[in-house]
Short mmCIF file of C-alpha atoms in Angstrom, two decimals:
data_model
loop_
_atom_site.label_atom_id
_atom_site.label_comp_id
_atom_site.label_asym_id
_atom_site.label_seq_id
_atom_site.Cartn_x
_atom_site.Cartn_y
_atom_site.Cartn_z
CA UNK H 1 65.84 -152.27 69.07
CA UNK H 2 66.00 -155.92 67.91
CA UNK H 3 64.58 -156.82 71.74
CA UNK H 4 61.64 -154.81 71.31
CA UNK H 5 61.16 -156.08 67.76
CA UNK H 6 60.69 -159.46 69.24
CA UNK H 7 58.12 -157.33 71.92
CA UNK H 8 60.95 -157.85 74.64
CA UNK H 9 61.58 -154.81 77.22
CA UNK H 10 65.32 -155.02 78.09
CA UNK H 11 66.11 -154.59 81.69
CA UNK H 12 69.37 -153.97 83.23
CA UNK H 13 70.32 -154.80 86.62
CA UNK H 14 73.86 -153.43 87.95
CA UNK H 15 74.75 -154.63 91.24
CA UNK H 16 76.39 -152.14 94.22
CA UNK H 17 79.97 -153.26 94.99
CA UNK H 18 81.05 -155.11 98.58
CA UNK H 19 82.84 -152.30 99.18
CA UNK H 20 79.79 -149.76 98.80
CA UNK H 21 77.69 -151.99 100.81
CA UNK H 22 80.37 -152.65 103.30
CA UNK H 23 82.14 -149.45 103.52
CA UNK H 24 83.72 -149.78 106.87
CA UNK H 25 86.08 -152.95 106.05
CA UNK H 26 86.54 -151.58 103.03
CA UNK H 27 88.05 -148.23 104.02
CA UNK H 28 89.75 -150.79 106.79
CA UNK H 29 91.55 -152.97 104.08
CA UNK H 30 92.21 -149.39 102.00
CA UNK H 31 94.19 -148.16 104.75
CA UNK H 32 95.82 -151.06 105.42
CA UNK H 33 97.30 -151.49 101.96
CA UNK H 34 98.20 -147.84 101.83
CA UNK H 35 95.60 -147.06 99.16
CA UNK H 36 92.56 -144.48 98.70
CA UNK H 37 88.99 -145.71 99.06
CA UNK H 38 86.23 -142.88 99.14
CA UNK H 39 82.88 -144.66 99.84
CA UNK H 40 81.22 -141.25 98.80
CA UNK H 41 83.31 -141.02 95.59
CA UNK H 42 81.99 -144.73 94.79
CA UNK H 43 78.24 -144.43 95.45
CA UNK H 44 78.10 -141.11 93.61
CA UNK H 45 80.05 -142.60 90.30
CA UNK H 46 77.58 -145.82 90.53
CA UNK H 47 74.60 -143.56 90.74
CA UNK H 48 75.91 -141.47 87.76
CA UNK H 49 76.57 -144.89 86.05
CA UNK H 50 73.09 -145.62 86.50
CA UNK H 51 71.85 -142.33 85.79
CA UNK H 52 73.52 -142.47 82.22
CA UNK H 53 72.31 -145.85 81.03
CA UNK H 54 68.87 -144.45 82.03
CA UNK H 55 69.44 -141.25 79.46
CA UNK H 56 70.17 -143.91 76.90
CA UNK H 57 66.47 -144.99 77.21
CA UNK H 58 67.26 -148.22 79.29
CA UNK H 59 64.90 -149.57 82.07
CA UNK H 60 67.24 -150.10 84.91
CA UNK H 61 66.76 -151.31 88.23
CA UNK H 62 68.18 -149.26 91.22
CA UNK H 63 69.56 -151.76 93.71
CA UNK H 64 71.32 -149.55 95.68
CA UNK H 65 67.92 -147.10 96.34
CA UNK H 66 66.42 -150.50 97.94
CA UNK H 67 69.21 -151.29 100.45
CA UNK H 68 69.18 -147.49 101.24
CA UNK H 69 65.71 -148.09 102.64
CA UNK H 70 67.48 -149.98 105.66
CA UNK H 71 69.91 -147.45 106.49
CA UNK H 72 70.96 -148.08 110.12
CA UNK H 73 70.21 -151.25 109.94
CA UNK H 74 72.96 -153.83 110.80
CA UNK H 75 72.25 -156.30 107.40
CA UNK H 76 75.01 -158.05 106.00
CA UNK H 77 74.38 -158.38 102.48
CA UNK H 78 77.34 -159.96 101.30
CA UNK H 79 79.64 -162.91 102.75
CA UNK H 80 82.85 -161.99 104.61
CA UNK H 81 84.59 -164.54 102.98
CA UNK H 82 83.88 -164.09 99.42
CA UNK H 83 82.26 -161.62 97.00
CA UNK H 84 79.19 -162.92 96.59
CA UNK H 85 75.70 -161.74 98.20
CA UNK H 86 74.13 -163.06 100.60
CA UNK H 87 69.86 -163.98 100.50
CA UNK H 88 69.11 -160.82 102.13
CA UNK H 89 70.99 -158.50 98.93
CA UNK H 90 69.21 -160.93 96.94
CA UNK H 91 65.71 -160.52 98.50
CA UNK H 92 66.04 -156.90 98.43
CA UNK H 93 67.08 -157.04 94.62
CA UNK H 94 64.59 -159.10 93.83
CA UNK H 95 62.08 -156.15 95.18
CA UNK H 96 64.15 -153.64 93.18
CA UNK H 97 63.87 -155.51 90.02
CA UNK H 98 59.85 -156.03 90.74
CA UNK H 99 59.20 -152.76 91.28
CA UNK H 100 60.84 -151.54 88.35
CA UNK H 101 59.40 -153.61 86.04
CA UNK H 102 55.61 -153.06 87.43
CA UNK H 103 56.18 -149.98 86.18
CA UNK H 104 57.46 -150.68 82.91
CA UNK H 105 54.03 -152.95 82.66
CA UNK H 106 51.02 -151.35 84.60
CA UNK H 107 48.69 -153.86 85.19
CA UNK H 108 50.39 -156.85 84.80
CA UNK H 109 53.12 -157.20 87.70
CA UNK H 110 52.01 -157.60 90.38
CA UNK H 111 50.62 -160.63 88.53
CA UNK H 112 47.72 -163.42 89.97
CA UNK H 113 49.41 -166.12 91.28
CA UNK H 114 51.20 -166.44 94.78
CA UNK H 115 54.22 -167.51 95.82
CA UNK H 116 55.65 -167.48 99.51
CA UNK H 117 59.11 -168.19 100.51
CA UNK H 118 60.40 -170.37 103.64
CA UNK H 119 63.68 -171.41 104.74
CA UNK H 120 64.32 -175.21 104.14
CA UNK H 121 65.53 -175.80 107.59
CA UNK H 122 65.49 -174.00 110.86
CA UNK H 123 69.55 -174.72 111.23
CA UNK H 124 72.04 -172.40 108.89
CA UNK H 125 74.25 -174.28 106.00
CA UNK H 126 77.39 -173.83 105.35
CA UNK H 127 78.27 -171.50 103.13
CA UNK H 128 80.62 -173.33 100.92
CA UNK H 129 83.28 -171.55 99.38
CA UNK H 130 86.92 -171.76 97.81
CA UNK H 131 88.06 -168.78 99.09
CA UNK H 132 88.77 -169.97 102.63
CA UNK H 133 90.99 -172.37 101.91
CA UNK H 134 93.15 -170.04 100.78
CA UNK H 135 92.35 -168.13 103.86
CA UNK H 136 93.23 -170.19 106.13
CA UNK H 137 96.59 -170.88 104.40
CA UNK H 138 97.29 -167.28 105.56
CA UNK H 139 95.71 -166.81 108.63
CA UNK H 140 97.21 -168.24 111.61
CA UNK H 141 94.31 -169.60 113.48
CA UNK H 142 91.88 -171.25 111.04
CA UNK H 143 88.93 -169.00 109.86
CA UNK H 144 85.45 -170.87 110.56
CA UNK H 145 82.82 -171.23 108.01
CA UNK H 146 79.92 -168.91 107.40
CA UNK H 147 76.41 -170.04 107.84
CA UNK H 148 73.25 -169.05 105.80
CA UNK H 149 69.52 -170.10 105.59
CA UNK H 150 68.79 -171.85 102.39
CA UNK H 151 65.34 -170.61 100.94
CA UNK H 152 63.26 -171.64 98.46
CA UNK H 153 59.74 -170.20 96.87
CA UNK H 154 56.69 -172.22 95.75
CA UNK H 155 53.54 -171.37 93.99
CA UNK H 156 50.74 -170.86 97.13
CA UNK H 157 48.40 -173.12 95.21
CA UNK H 158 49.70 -176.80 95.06
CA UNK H 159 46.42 -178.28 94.66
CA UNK H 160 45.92 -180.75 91.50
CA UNK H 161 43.62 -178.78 90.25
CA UNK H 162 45.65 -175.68 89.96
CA UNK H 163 49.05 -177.95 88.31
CA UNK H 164 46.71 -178.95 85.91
CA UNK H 165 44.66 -175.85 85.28
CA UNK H 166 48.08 -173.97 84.34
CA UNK H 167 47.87 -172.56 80.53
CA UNK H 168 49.89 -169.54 81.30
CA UNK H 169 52.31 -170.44 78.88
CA UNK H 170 55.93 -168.71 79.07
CA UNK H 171 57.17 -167.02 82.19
CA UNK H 172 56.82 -163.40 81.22
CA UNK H 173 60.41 -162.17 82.93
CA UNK H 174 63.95 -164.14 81.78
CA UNK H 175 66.36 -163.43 84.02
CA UNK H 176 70.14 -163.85 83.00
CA UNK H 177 73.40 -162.92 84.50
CA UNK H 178 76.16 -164.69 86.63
CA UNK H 179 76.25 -167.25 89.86
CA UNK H 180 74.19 -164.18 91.77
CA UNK H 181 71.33 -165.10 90.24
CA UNK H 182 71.64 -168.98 88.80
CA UNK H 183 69.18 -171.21 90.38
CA UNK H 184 71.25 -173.69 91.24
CA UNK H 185 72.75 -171.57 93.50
CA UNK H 186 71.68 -171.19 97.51
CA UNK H 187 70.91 -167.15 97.00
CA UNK H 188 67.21 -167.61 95.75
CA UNK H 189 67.06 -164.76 93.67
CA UNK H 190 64.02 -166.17 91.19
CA UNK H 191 62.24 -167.27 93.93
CA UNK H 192 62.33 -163.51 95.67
CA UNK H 193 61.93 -162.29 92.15
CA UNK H 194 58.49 -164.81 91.95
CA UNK H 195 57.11 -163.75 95.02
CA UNK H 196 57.59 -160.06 94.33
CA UNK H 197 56.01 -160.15 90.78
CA UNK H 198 53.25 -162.54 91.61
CA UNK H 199 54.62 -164.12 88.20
CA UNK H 200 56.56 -167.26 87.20
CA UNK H 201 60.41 -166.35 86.28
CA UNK H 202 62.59 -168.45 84.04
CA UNK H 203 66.32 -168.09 84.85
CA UNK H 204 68.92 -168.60 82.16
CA UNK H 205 72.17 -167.03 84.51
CA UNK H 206 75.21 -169.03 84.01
CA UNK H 207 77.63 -169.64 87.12
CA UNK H 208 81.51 -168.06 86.22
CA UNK H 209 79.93 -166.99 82.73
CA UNK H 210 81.63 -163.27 83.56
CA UNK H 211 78.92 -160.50 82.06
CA UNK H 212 78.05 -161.97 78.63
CA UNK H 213 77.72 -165.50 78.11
CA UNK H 214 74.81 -166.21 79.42
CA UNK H 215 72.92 -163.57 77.37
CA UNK H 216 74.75 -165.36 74.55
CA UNK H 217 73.78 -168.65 75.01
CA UNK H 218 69.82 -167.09 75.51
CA UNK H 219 70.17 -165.51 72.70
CA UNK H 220 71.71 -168.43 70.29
CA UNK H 221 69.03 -171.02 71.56
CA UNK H 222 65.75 -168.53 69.99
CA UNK H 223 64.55 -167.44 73.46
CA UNK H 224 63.89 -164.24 71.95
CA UNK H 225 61.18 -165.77 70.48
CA UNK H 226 59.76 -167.63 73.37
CA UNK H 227 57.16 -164.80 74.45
CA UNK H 228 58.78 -163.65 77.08
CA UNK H 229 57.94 -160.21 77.72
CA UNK H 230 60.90 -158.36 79.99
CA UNK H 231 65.00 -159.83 79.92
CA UNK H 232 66.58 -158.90 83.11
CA UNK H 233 69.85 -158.56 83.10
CA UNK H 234 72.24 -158.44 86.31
CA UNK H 235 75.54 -157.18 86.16
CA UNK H 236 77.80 -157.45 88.88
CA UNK H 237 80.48 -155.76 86.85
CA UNK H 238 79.78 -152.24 85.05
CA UNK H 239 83.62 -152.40 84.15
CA UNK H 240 83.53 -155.50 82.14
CA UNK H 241 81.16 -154.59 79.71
CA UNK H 242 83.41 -152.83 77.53
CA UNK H 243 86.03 -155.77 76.57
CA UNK H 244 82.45 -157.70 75.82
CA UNK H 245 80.84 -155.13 73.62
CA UNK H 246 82.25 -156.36 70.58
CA UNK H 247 81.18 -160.08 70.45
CA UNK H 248 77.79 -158.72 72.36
CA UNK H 249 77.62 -156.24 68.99
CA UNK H 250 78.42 -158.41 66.34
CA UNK H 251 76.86 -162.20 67.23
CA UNK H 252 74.43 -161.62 70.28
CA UNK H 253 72.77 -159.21 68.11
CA UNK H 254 72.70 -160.96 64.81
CA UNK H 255 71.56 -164.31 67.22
CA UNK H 256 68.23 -162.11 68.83
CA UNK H 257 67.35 -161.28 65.36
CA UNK H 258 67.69 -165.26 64.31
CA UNK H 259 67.32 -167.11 61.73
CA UNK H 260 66.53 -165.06 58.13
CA UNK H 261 66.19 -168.32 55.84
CA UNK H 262 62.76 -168.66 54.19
CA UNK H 263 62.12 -164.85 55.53
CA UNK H 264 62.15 -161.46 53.73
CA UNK H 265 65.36 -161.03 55.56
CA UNK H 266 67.19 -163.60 53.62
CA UNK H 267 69.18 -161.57 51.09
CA UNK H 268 71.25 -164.96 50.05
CA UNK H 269 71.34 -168.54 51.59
CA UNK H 270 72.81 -171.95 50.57
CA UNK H 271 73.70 -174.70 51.25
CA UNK H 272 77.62 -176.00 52.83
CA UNK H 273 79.88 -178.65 53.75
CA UNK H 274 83.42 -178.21 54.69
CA UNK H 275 86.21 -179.66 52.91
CA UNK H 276 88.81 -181.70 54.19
CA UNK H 277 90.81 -178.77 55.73
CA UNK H 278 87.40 -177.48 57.51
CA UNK H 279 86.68 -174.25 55.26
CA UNK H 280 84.13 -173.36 52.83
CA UNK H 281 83.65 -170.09 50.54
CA UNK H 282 81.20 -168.93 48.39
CA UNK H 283 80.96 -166.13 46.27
CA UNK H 284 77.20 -164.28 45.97
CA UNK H 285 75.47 -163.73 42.63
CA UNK H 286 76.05 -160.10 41.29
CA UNK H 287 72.47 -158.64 42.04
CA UNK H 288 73.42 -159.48 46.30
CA UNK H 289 74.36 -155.96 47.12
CA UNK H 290 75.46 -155.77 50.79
CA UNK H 291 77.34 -154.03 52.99
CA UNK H 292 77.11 -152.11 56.69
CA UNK H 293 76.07 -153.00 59.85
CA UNK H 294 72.71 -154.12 59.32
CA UNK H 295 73.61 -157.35 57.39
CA UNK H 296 74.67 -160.67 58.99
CA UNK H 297 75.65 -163.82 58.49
CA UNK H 298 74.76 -167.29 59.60
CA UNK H 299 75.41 -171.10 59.13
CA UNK H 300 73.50 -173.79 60.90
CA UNK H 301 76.04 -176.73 62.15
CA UNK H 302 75.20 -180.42 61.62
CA UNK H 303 77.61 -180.98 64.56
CA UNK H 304 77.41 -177.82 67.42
CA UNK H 305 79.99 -178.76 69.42
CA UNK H 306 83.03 -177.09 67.77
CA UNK H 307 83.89 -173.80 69.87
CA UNK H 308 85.41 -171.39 67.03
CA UNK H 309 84.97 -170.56 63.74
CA UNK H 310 86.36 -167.94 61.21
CA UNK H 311 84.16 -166.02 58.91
CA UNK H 312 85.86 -164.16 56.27
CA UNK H 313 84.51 -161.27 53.70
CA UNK H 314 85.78 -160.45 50.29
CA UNK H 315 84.66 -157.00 49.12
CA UNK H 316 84.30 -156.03 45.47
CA UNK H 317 86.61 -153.10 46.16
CA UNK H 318 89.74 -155.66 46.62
CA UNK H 319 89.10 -155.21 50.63
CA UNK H 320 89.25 -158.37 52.77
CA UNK H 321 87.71 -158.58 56.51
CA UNK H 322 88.32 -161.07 59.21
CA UNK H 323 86.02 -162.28 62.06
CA UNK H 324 86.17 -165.04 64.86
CA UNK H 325 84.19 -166.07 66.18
CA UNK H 326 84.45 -167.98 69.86
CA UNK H 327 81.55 -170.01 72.35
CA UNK H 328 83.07 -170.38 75.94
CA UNK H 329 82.28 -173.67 76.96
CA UNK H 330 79.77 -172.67 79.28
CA UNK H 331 77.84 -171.82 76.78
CA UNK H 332 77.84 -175.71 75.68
CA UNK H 333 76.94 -176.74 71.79
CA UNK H 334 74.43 -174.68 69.88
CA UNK H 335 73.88 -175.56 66.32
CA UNK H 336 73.91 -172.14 64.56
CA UNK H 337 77.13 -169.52 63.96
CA UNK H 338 76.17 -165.84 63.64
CA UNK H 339 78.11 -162.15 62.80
CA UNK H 340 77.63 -159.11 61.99
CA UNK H 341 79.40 -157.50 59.01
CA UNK H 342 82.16 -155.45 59.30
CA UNK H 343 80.84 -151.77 61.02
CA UNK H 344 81.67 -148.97 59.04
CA UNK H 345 82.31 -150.57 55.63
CA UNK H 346 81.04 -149.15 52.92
CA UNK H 347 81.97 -151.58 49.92
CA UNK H 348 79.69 -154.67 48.86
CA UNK H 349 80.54 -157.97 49.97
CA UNK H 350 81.51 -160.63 46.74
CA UNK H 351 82.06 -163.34 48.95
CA UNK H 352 82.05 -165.56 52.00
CA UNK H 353 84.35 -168.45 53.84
CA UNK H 354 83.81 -169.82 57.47
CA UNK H 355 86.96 -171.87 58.70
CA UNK H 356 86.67 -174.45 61.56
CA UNK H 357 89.01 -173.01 64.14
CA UNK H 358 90.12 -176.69 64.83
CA UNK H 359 89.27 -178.38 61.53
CA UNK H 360 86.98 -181.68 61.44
CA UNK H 361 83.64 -181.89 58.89
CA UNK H 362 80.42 -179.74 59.28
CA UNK H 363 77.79 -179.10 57.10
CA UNK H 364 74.47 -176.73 56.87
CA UNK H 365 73.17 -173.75 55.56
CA UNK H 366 75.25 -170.74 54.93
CA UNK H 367 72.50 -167.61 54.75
CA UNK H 368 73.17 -163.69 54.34
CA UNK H 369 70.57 -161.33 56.24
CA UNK H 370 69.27 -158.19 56.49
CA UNK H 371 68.00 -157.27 60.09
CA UNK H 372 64.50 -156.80 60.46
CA UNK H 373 64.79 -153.37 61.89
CA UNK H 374 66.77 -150.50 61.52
CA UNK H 375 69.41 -151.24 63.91
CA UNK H 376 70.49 -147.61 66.14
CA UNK H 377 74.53 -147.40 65.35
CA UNK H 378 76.49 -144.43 65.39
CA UNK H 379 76.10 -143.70 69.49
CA UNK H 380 79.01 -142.61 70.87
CA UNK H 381 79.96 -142.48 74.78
CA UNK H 382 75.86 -142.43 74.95
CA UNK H 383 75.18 -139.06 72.59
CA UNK H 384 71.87 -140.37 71.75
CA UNK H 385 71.86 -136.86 69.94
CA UNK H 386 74.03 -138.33 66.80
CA UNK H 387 72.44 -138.04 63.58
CA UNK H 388 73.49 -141.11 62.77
CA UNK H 389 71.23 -143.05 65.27
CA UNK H 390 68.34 -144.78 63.54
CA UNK H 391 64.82 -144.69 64.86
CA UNK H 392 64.00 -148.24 66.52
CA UNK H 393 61.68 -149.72 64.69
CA UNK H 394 62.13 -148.10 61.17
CA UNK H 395 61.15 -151.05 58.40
CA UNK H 396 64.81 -152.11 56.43
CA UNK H 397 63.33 -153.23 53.05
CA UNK H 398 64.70 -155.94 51.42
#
């Protein structure tokens, strides 16, 4: 809801397992470790998977259906020596993803310019990788290296006339997610991704950032507001969304939505500096009335770099809650703190402290907001029939 308030489509983009796409050694290492591996079971539960994000009203990209269209081919989509895909997984991806969201957007993917792909160099890299050093600590004839052929993409035109006739502003697709699809990375996803959509791609994916923190740090730096029109979002791990939700609920949200101050969000704002212990607390003028999910809290940081912070709410009812609030240093140093109220509390908030996890001065504004939207809580295990699920795009008055 708070994507689409920003005119965002969300986009998600699960990725099939090694072990679905490689079923043979992985019913070969099963057996081998006396264990049960039903390559059957596992495509049927990741369809279903699929199948119930899509009842949830999500636009989600069916890798799996692509790589099915080269059934009895022999394509290795994925190194032997670690878990990551190879370009060809990442080509066909790339063709899922376009084709999905052409048709969330008739008419403008495929878009107008052109981009072709080549490999670099006719001779194969090295594929360079931890994993077989550790390999070949167990093995007892040395495992060699894997080879690959390092792509890249480029815009058709490269004429002067065309770099400086460019006005097309903002890439309409962000793209976040893990070392699959960073650009810094020899898989070429974007580029694939470019070519398919006839469309420039910006790419925010964060190497070893698991699910979630790249999607944070997009979210904390106002991309939301960049006019990009579709945020894909590839998830190698369907598993490891759950021990994310929370921090995903409670800040990522609160950081799409932004910054309130000077808006007819603001319900309460003012200025802070820490004391000599790192803390701070306020209590809000009588006529603040808030409580619930749909209020949030914010402070802007003269100095970003500190990684935690503790937010703490006094109720009017005696009740007290708790909230920390952590940046992995991937992330890096963003210069505004967000969270979500407590969900499910009913009682009005009479005050507010943030405590420096690790002490040291800081400074800013400390502002109380209301999200611009009616925000759709009360889903449970995907009943999108609860009557406690608000209507995207309901108006929340001040």
């Amino acid at each position: 809801a708070i994507l689409e308030h920003h005119g965002i489509r969300l986009v998600l983009m699960p990725l099939p397992t090694k072990s679905m796409l490689a079923p043979t050694h992985a019913v070969a290492a099963a057996q081998a470790e006396n264990l049960v591996y039903d390559p059957v079971f596992s495509r049927q539960q990741f369809t279903a998977a699929l199948a119930r994000l899509r009842a949830l009203g999500l636009s989600v990209v069916d890798v799996l259906a692509e790589t099915d269209k080269a059934a009895g081919q022999d394509v290795a989509y994925f190194f032997s020596q670690d878990l990551h895909w190879r370009p060809e997984l990442s080509r066909a991806s790339a063709r899922a993803a376009a084709t999905e969201l052409a048709e969330l957007f008739p008419g403008e993917f495929p878009g107008t310019k052109t981009f072709v792909t080549r490999a670099t160099s006719q001779e194969p890299e090295v594929h360079k990788t931890s994993s077989r050093t550790f390999l070949n600590q167990l093995c007892e004839s040395k495992v060699p290296a894997e080879v690959l052929l390092r792509y890249e993409t480029v815009e058709e035109d490269q004429s002067v006339d065309a770099f400086l006739g460019d006005d097309s502003g903002v890439p309409p697709v962000s793209v976040i997610g893990t070392s699959f699809t960073d650009e810094t990375k020899v898989y070429n996803f974007s580029g694939f991704l470019r070519e398919a959509l006839k469309a420039d791609v910006a790419t925010y994916s964060i190497a070893g950032g698991n699910i979630d923190q790249s999607l944070y740090k997009w979210a904390h730096t106002g991309q939301a507001t960049s006019g990009t029109r579709a945020l894909l979002w590839e998830i190698p791990y369907l598993d490891r969304m759950e021990a994310a939700a929370t921090a995903l609920e409670r800040t990522v949200v609160p950081a799409i939505a932004g910054n309130c101050i000077g808006t007819e969000s603001e319900l309460f704002s003012t200025d802070y500096a820490f004391d000599d212990n790192g803390n701070f607390s306020v209590a809000l003028p009588a006529e603040v009335q808030a409580s619930g999910e749909d209020v949030y809290v914010l402070a802007t940081l003269a100095d970003p770099t500190p990684r935690g912070f503790t937010f703490t709410w006094d109720y009017r009812d005696g009740g007290r809650d708790i909230f920390p609030v952590v940046r992995e240093a991937r992330v890096g140093a963003i210069d505004t703190v967000y969270a979500e109220l407590t969900p499910g509390r009913t009682g009005e908030v009479g005050s507010i402290s943030i405590r420096a996890m690790q002490g040291g001065p800081n400074s800013g504004q400390l502002a109380l907001c209301r999200y611009p939207v009616a925000m759709p809580h009360g889903a449970v295990n995907g009943d999108t029939g609860s009557a406690d699920v608000l209507p995207a795009g309901n108006e929340v008055t001040k």
